[in-house]
Short mmCIF file of C-alpha atoms and ligand atoms in Angstrom, two decimals:
data_model
loop_
_atom_site.label_atom_id
_atom_site.label_comp_id
_atom_site.label_asym_id
_atom_site.label_seq_id
_atom_site.Cartn_x
_atom_site.Cartn_y
_atom_site.Cartn_z
CA ASP S 1 -0.40 -51.80 57.89
CA ALA S 2 2.40 -53.14 60.05
CA LYS S 3 4.73 -51.01 58.00
CA ALA S 4 2.62 -47.95 58.61
CA ALA S 5 2.55 -48.65 62.34
CA GLY S 6 6.30 -49.07 62.33
CA ARG S 7 6.76 -45.77 60.59
CA CYS S 8 4.41 -44.16 62.99
CA THR S 9 6.44 -45.47 65.95
CA TRP S 10 9.64 -44.36 64.32
CA ARG S 11 8.21 -40.89 63.78
CA SER S 12 7.06 -40.48 67.33
CA PHE S 13 10.50 -41.39 68.67
CA HIS S 14 12.38 -39.30 66.19
CA PRO S 15 12.00 -35.87 67.81
CA ARG S 16 13.03 -37.31 71.17
CA LEU S 17 16.19 -38.94 69.80
CA ASP S 18 16.92 -35.68 68.13
CA ALA S 19 16.65 -33.85 71.43
CA VAL S 20 19.01 -36.35 73.10
CA ALA S 21 21.55 -35.89 70.32
CA ARG S 22 21.25 -32.09 70.50
CA ASP S 23 21.68 -32.25 74.26
CA ARG S 24 24.85 -34.32 73.92
CA LEU S 25 26.29 -31.93 71.36
CA ALA S 26 25.58 -28.97 73.62
CA LEU S 27 27.19 -30.71 76.58
CA LEU S 28 30.21 -31.57 74.46
CA ALA S 29 30.60 -27.96 73.33
CA GLN S 30 30.38 -26.86 76.97
CA LEU S 31 32.96 -29.44 78.03
CA ARG S 32 35.31 -28.25 75.30
CA GLU S 33 34.77 -24.68 76.47
CA ALA S 34 35.33 -25.62 80.13
CA LEU S 35 38.63 -27.28 79.20
CA ARG S 36 39.65 -24.23 77.17
CA ARG S 37 38.81 -21.85 80.02
CA ASP S 38 40.61 -24.11 82.52
CA ALA S 39 37.32 -24.61 84.38
CA LEU S 40 37.75 -28.34 85.07
CA GLN S 41 39.14 -29.33 88.44
CA LEU S 42 41.06 -32.19 89.94
CA HIS S 43 40.06 -33.48 93.35
CA TYR S 44 42.38 -35.70 95.38
CA GLN S 45 41.43 -38.76 97.41
CA PRO S 46 44.01 -39.83 100.03
CA GLN S 47 45.61 -43.26 99.95
CA ILE S 48 46.46 -44.60 103.39
CA GLU S 49 48.82 -47.32 104.60
CA LEU S 50 46.37 -49.49 106.54
CA ALA S 51 48.76 -50.81 109.19
CA SER S 52 50.07 -47.39 110.23
CA GLY S 53 47.49 -44.84 109.07
CA ARG S 54 50.29 -43.08 107.20
CA LEU S 55 49.36 -40.98 104.16
CA VAL S 56 51.14 -42.30 101.07
CA GLY S 57 49.56 -40.22 98.30
CA PHE S 58 46.39 -39.26 96.46
CA GLU S 59 44.35 -40.38 93.47
CA ALA S 60 43.46 -37.48 91.16
CA LEU S 61 39.80 -37.51 90.11
CA ALA S 62 38.49 -35.11 87.46
CA ARG S 63 35.57 -32.87 88.37
CA TRP S 64 33.37 -30.70 86.18
CA ARG S 65 30.84 -28.35 87.64
CA HIS S 66 28.38 -27.45 84.91
CA PRO S 67 26.87 -23.97 85.38
CA GLN S 68 23.27 -25.32 85.06
CA ARG S 69 23.52 -29.05 85.74
CA GLY S 70 25.89 -28.97 88.69
CA TRP S 71 28.54 -31.68 89.07
CA VAL S 72 28.65 -33.97 86.04
CA PRO S 73 29.94 -37.48 86.95
CA PRO S 74 33.42 -38.08 85.50
CA ALA S 75 32.32 -41.41 84.01
CA GLU S 76 29.86 -39.37 81.92
CA PHE S 77 32.10 -36.55 80.72
CA ILE S 78 35.13 -38.80 80.17
CA ALA S 79 32.99 -40.97 77.86
CA LEU S 80 31.74 -37.83 76.12
CA ALA S 81 35.30 -36.60 75.64
CA GLU S 82 36.30 -39.99 74.24
CA SER S 83 33.50 -39.91 71.72
CA ALA S 84 34.83 -36.67 70.25
CA ARG S 85 38.60 -36.99 70.52
CA LEU S 86 38.51 -34.43 73.28
CA ILE S 87 40.13 -37.05 75.52
CA GLU S 88 43.60 -36.19 74.17
CA PRO S 89 43.66 -32.57 75.42
CA LEU S 90 41.63 -33.51 78.50
CA GLY S 91 43.99 -36.33 79.43
CA ALA S 92 47.00 -34.11 78.84
CA TRP S 93 45.47 -31.47 81.12
CA VAL S 94 44.80 -34.02 83.90
CA LEU S 95 48.41 -35.26 83.75
CA ARG S 96 49.88 -31.74 83.76
CA GLN S 97 47.64 -30.51 86.58
CA ALA S 98 48.11 -33.60 88.77
CA CYS S 99 51.90 -33.49 88.40
CA ALA S 100 52.00 -29.74 89.08
CA ASP S 101 49.93 -30.17 92.27
CA ALA S 102 51.91 -33.21 93.44
CA ALA S 103 55.21 -31.39 92.90
CA ARG S 104 54.15 -29.03 95.72
CA TRP S 105 53.55 -31.89 98.18
CA PRO S 106 56.22 -33.43 100.41
CA ALA S 107 58.51 -35.70 98.38
CA GLY S 108 57.23 -38.90 99.99
CA LEU S 109 53.75 -38.49 98.53
CA ARG S 110 52.61 -40.01 95.23
CA VAL S 111 49.83 -39.04 92.84
CA ALA S 112 47.76 -41.54 90.86
CA VAL S 113 46.21 -40.52 87.53
CA ASN S 114 43.51 -42.49 85.67
CA LEU S 115 43.99 -43.26 81.99
CA SER S 116 41.05 -44.44 79.92
CA GLY S 117 41.14 -47.04 77.18
CA LEU S 118 41.00 -44.63 74.29
CA GLN S 119 43.70 -42.54 75.89
CA ILE S 120 46.17 -45.38 75.71
CA GLU S 121 44.95 -46.45 72.30
CA ARG S 122 45.07 -43.16 70.48
CA ALA S 123 46.65 -40.39 72.43
CA PRO S 124 50.38 -39.84 72.50
CA VAL S 125 50.24 -40.71 76.18
CA VAL S 126 53.94 -41.51 76.58
CA GLN S 127 54.82 -38.02 75.35
CA GLN S 128 52.09 -36.47 77.53
CA VAL S 129 53.53 -38.16 80.61
CA ARG S 130 57.05 -37.02 79.72
CA ASP S 131 55.81 -33.43 79.21
CA ALA S 132 53.89 -33.38 82.48
CA LEU S 133 56.90 -34.67 84.44
CA GLN S 134 59.24 -32.22 82.76
CA ALA S 135 56.98 -29.18 83.23
CA SER S 136 56.36 -29.95 86.91
CA GLY S 137 59.74 -31.34 87.90
CA LEU S 138 57.94 -34.21 89.66
CA ALA S 139 60.12 -37.28 90.22
CA PRO S 140 58.71 -40.01 87.93
CA GLU S 141 58.45 -42.59 90.73
CA ARG S 142 55.92 -40.28 92.40
CA LEU S 143 53.50 -40.67 89.48
CA GLU S 144 51.29 -43.75 89.24
CA LEU S 145 49.07 -44.40 86.22
CA GLU S 146 45.83 -46.33 86.73
CA LEU S 147 44.51 -48.47 83.89
CA THR S 148 41.60 -50.88 83.84
CA GLU S 149 41.69 -54.46 82.63
CA GLY S 150 39.29 -53.61 79.84
CA SER S 151 41.52 -50.94 78.40
CA LEU S 152 44.55 -53.25 78.44
CA LEU S 153 42.76 -56.21 76.90
CA ARG S 154 41.60 -54.36 73.77
CA ASP S 155 45.04 -54.89 72.27
CA THR S 156 47.33 -56.71 74.65
CA ASP S 157 50.48 -56.46 72.51
CA HIS S 158 50.09 -52.71 72.27
CA ALA S 159 49.31 -52.50 75.99
CA VAL S 160 52.43 -54.42 76.99
CA ARG S 161 54.61 -52.22 74.75
CA LEU S 162 53.01 -49.07 76.14
CA LEU S 163 53.36 -50.12 79.78
CA CYS S 164 57.01 -50.94 79.17
CA MET S 165 57.60 -47.50 77.66
CA LEU S 166 55.85 -45.81 80.56
CA ARG S 167 57.75 -47.78 83.17
CA ALA S 168 61.01 -47.09 81.35
CA GLN S 169 60.35 -43.44 82.25
CA GLY S 170 60.23 -44.47 85.89
CA VAL S 171 56.47 -44.08 86.53
CA ARG S 172 54.40 -46.71 88.31
CA VAL S 173 51.47 -48.58 86.78
CA ALA S 174 48.41 -49.82 88.69
CA LEU S 175 45.59 -52.06 87.50
CA ASP S 176 42.34 -50.30 88.50
CA ASP S 177 39.02 -51.96 89.46
CA PHE S 178 40.73 -55.35 89.75
CA GLY S 179 38.25 -58.20 89.94
CA THR S 180 35.50 -56.65 87.84
CA GLY S 181 36.76 -57.75 84.43
CA PHE S 182 38.02 -61.13 83.35
CA SER S 183 40.75 -61.03 85.99
CA SER S 184 42.69 -63.50 83.95
CA LEU S 185 45.78 -64.67 85.75
CA ALA S 186 47.61 -64.97 82.44
CA TYR S 187 47.77 -61.25 81.79
CA LEU S 188 48.94 -60.46 85.30
CA ARG S 189 52.08 -62.32 84.26
CA CYS S 190 52.56 -60.50 80.96
CA PHE S 191 51.63 -56.93 81.94
CA PRO S 192 54.39 -55.07 83.75
CA LEU S 193 52.58 -53.71 86.82
CA ASP S 194 53.42 -52.20 90.20
CA ALA S 195 50.05 -52.33 91.95
CA LEU S 196 46.57 -53.85 91.94
CA LYS S 197 43.55 -51.84 93.01
CA LEU S 198 40.94 -54.16 94.43
CA ASP S 199 37.52 -53.06 93.18
CA ARG S 200 35.26 -51.53 95.78
CA SER S 201 32.50 -54.11 95.16
CA PHE S 202 34.62 -56.67 97.06
CA VAL S 203 35.28 -54.22 99.86
CA ALA S 204 31.57 -53.41 100.12
CA ALA S 205 30.72 -57.12 100.37
CA LEU S 206 33.21 -57.49 103.24
CA GLY S 207 30.91 -55.47 105.44
CA GLN S 208 27.90 -57.77 104.89
CA PRO S 209 27.06 -60.35 107.56
CA GLY S 210 27.41 -63.95 106.38
CA GLU S 211 29.49 -62.88 103.39
CA HIS S 212 32.32 -65.39 103.34
CA SER S 213 33.09 -65.58 99.63
CA ALA S 214 34.12 -61.91 99.46
CA GLN S 215 36.62 -62.47 102.23
CA ALA S 216 37.97 -65.57 100.50
CA ILE S 217 38.39 -63.62 97.26
CA VAL S 218 40.14 -60.74 98.97
CA CYS S 219 42.51 -63.19 100.69
CA ALA S 220 43.27 -64.85 97.36
CA VAL S 221 43.94 -61.50 95.68
CA GLN S 222 46.22 -60.51 98.57
CA SER S 223 48.25 -63.74 98.18
CA LEU S 224 48.45 -63.15 94.45
CA ALA S 225 49.62 -59.55 94.85
CA CYS S 226 52.16 -60.64 97.43
CA ALA S 227 53.50 -63.48 95.26
CA LEU S 228 53.78 -61.20 92.23
CA ASP S 229 55.38 -58.46 94.33
CA LEU S 230 52.59 -55.98 93.64
CA ALA S 231 51.23 -53.39 96.04
CA LEU S 232 47.55 -53.93 96.84
CA VAL S 233 45.21 -50.96 97.23
CA ALA S 234 41.65 -51.53 98.47
CA GLU S 235 39.14 -49.08 96.99
CA GLY S 236 35.97 -47.77 98.60
CA ILE S 237 36.67 -48.42 102.30
CA GLU S 238 33.67 -46.93 104.08
CA THR S 239 33.67 -48.57 107.53
CA ASP S 240 36.11 -49.24 110.31
CA ASP S 241 35.31 -52.97 110.14
CA GLN S 242 36.29 -53.07 106.48
CA ARG S 243 39.54 -51.29 107.26
CA THR S 244 40.40 -53.69 110.08
CA LEU S 245 39.54 -56.79 108.05
CA LEU S 246 41.58 -55.60 105.07
CA ARG S 247 44.53 -54.71 107.28
CA ASP S 248 44.42 -58.15 108.95
CA ILE S 249 44.20 -59.89 105.58
CA GLY S 250 47.43 -58.09 104.69
CA CYS S 251 46.19 -55.53 102.21
CA THR S 252 48.77 -52.76 102.45
CA LEU S 253 46.99 -49.64 101.18
CA GLY S 254 43.45 -48.32 101.12
CA GLN S 255 41.29 -45.42 100.08
CA GLY S 256 37.66 -44.60 100.68
CA TRP S 257 35.17 -42.33 102.37
CA LEU S 258 36.23 -43.66 105.81
CA PHE S 259 39.43 -41.65 105.35
CA ALA S 260 38.14 -38.91 103.02
CA ALA S 261 36.30 -38.37 99.76
CA ALA S 262 38.18 -36.72 96.91
CA LEU S 263 39.14 -33.23 98.09
CA PRO S 264 39.88 -29.97 96.27
CA ALA S 265 43.65 -29.35 96.04
CA VAL S 266 43.60 -26.78 98.84
CA GLU S 267 41.88 -29.17 101.24
CA ALA S 268 44.25 -31.97 100.23
CA GLY S 269 47.02 -29.57 101.28
CA HIS S 270 45.39 -29.15 104.70
CA LEU S 271 45.11 -32.93 105.07
CA ILE S 272 48.83 -33.24 104.28
CA GLU S 273 49.60 -30.68 107.01
CA ARG S 274 47.43 -32.52 109.54
CA HIS S 275 49.16 -35.80 108.76
CA ALA S 276 52.58 -34.18 108.98
CA ARG S 277 51.72 -32.68 112.40
CA ALA S 278 50.31 -35.98 113.67
CA ALA S 279 53.45 -37.80 112.53
CA LEU S 280 55.62 -35.29 114.41
CA LEU S 281 53.57 -35.09 117.59
CA GLY S 282 52.21 -38.63 117.69
CA PRO S 283 53.56 -41.47 119.84
CA ALA S 284 56.34 -42.32 117.40
CA PRO S 285 59.27 -44.24 118.94
CA LEU S 286 62.20 -41.97 119.79
CA PRO S 287 65.49 -42.65 118.04
CA LEU S 288 67.77 -44.74 120.27
CA SER S 289 70.55 -42.17 120.18
CA ALA S 290 68.34 -39.46 121.68
P1 C2E I 301 38.01 -45.02 89.70
O1 C2E I 301 39.32 -44.65 89.13
O2 C2E I 301 37.82 -46.44 90.08
O3 C2E I 301 37.82 -44.06 90.95
C1 C2E I 301 37.21 -44.43 92.16
C2 C2E I 301 35.81 -43.91 92.25
O4 C2E I 301 35.24 -44.34 93.50
C3 C2E I 301 35.70 -42.39 92.28
O5 C2E I 301 34.48 -42.04 91.61
C4 C2E I 301 35.62 -42.07 93.76
O6 C2E I 301 35.02 -40.82 94.02
C5 C2E I 301 34.75 -43.22 94.22
N1 C2E I 301 34.94 -43.51 95.65
C6 C2E I 301 36.00 -43.27 96.42
N2 C2E I 301 35.84 -43.71 97.67
C7 C2E I 301 34.62 -44.26 97.71
C8 C2E I 301 33.86 -44.92 98.74
O7 C2E I 301 34.30 -45.09 99.89
N3 C2E I 301 32.63 -45.40 98.41
C9 C2E I 301 32.13 -45.25 97.15
N4 C2E I 301 30.91 -45.72 96.91
N5 C2E I 301 32.81 -44.63 96.16
C10 C2E I 301 34.04 -44.15 96.44
P2 C2E I 301 34.41 -40.85 90.56
O8 C2E I 301 35.26 -39.71 91.03
O9 C2E I 301 32.98 -40.61 90.27
O10 C2E I 301 35.12 -41.44 89.29
C11 C2E I 301 34.54 -42.49 88.57
C12 C2E I 301 35.47 -43.00 87.51
O11 C2E I 301 35.71 -42.01 86.51
C13 C2E I 301 36.86 -43.36 88.05
O12 C2E I 301 36.83 -44.62 88.66
C14 C2E I 301 37.68 -43.31 86.79
O13 C2E I 301 37.54 -44.51 86.07
C15 C2E I 301 36.99 -42.20 85.99
N6 C2E I 301 37.80 -40.97 86.11
C16 C2E I 301 37.79 -40.04 87.09
N7 C2E I 301 38.68 -39.06 86.84
C17 C2E I 301 39.29 -39.40 85.67
C18 C2E I 301 40.34 -38.79 84.88
O14 C2E I 301 40.92 -37.76 85.22
N8 C2E I 301 40.68 -39.45 83.71
C19 C2E I 301 40.09 -40.62 83.33
N9 C2E I 301 40.48 -41.19 82.19
N10 C2E I 301 39.13 -41.20 84.07
C20 C2E I 301 38.73 -40.61 85.22
MG1 MG I 302 41.20 -45.04 89.58
MG1 MG I 303 38.86 -47.95 90.70
MG1 MG I 304 36.12 -47.28 88.20
#
């Protein structure tokens, strides 16, 4: 009887699971088609030097506007691409597009590109980076690659070798979402890194009244970054108070909706022009010889 009931339950769920699977397959086919037709986009979120307000670069964030569903979150379609080995061509496209866009910006500006775990595990990512730099003519030091702790910890020996190869090409490496994983101090010593990106959950907690532990953690991470000679980027700055606190703690760079959300390439271009004008017309000290 129990067996029969079990079967019955199984049967009633079966058509629904089937529909979910069919849905996923359809979405995957559409993603593949969007990539083929060059219908994916990159949006760019500015990174700001907190002490001066100077624009230092942008993080490239992938965007897919599905004809029926609207914007699909990148976390969703990146995972979908990973499940079907579509991440190799998708990742290659992101690198090529981001480098091509950044090559048109003033030479002082950097671009940061996210790499997922499977991308560094399977894809010929070193070659993809080399190709993207060559095709665009972008100076390697203007490209920063963002990796998460999780993706590096899957196989630390491989990760260290890979990071060394990437940095040998002259590109920068940043640890994304820092503080959300194990945040082991041991691997900070063994991974060759240029920057830490403080996860936005810590930044969000900074805004809360009576929240002292978040501030203590951010201070500790700042000291750590400083001692290890790493740049520190705060993610998800939404309020002026957060910006001021982070600046006073000594966090050098920040990004978040306070400055701008991720913008289409054309709008990022306008932002660059506004910053360039402000830098020229603003109250900058005159050279002594003038
Ligand atoms: P991430 O690399 O940590 O990117 C930061 C995320 O925070 C972005 O979400 C961004 O839109 C969002 N964000 C920025 N400022 C604020 C803020 O002030 N408040 C809040 N609440 N959120 C803010 P998004 O674009 O949805 O991307 C999510 C994740 O998807 C990224 O996290 C990254 O891991 C992944 N991703 C995005 N584009 C790519 C890509 O081209 N390749 C790979 N492999 N992963 C990507
Ligand atoms: Mg990122
Ligand atoms: Mg992040
Ligand atoms: Mg993230």
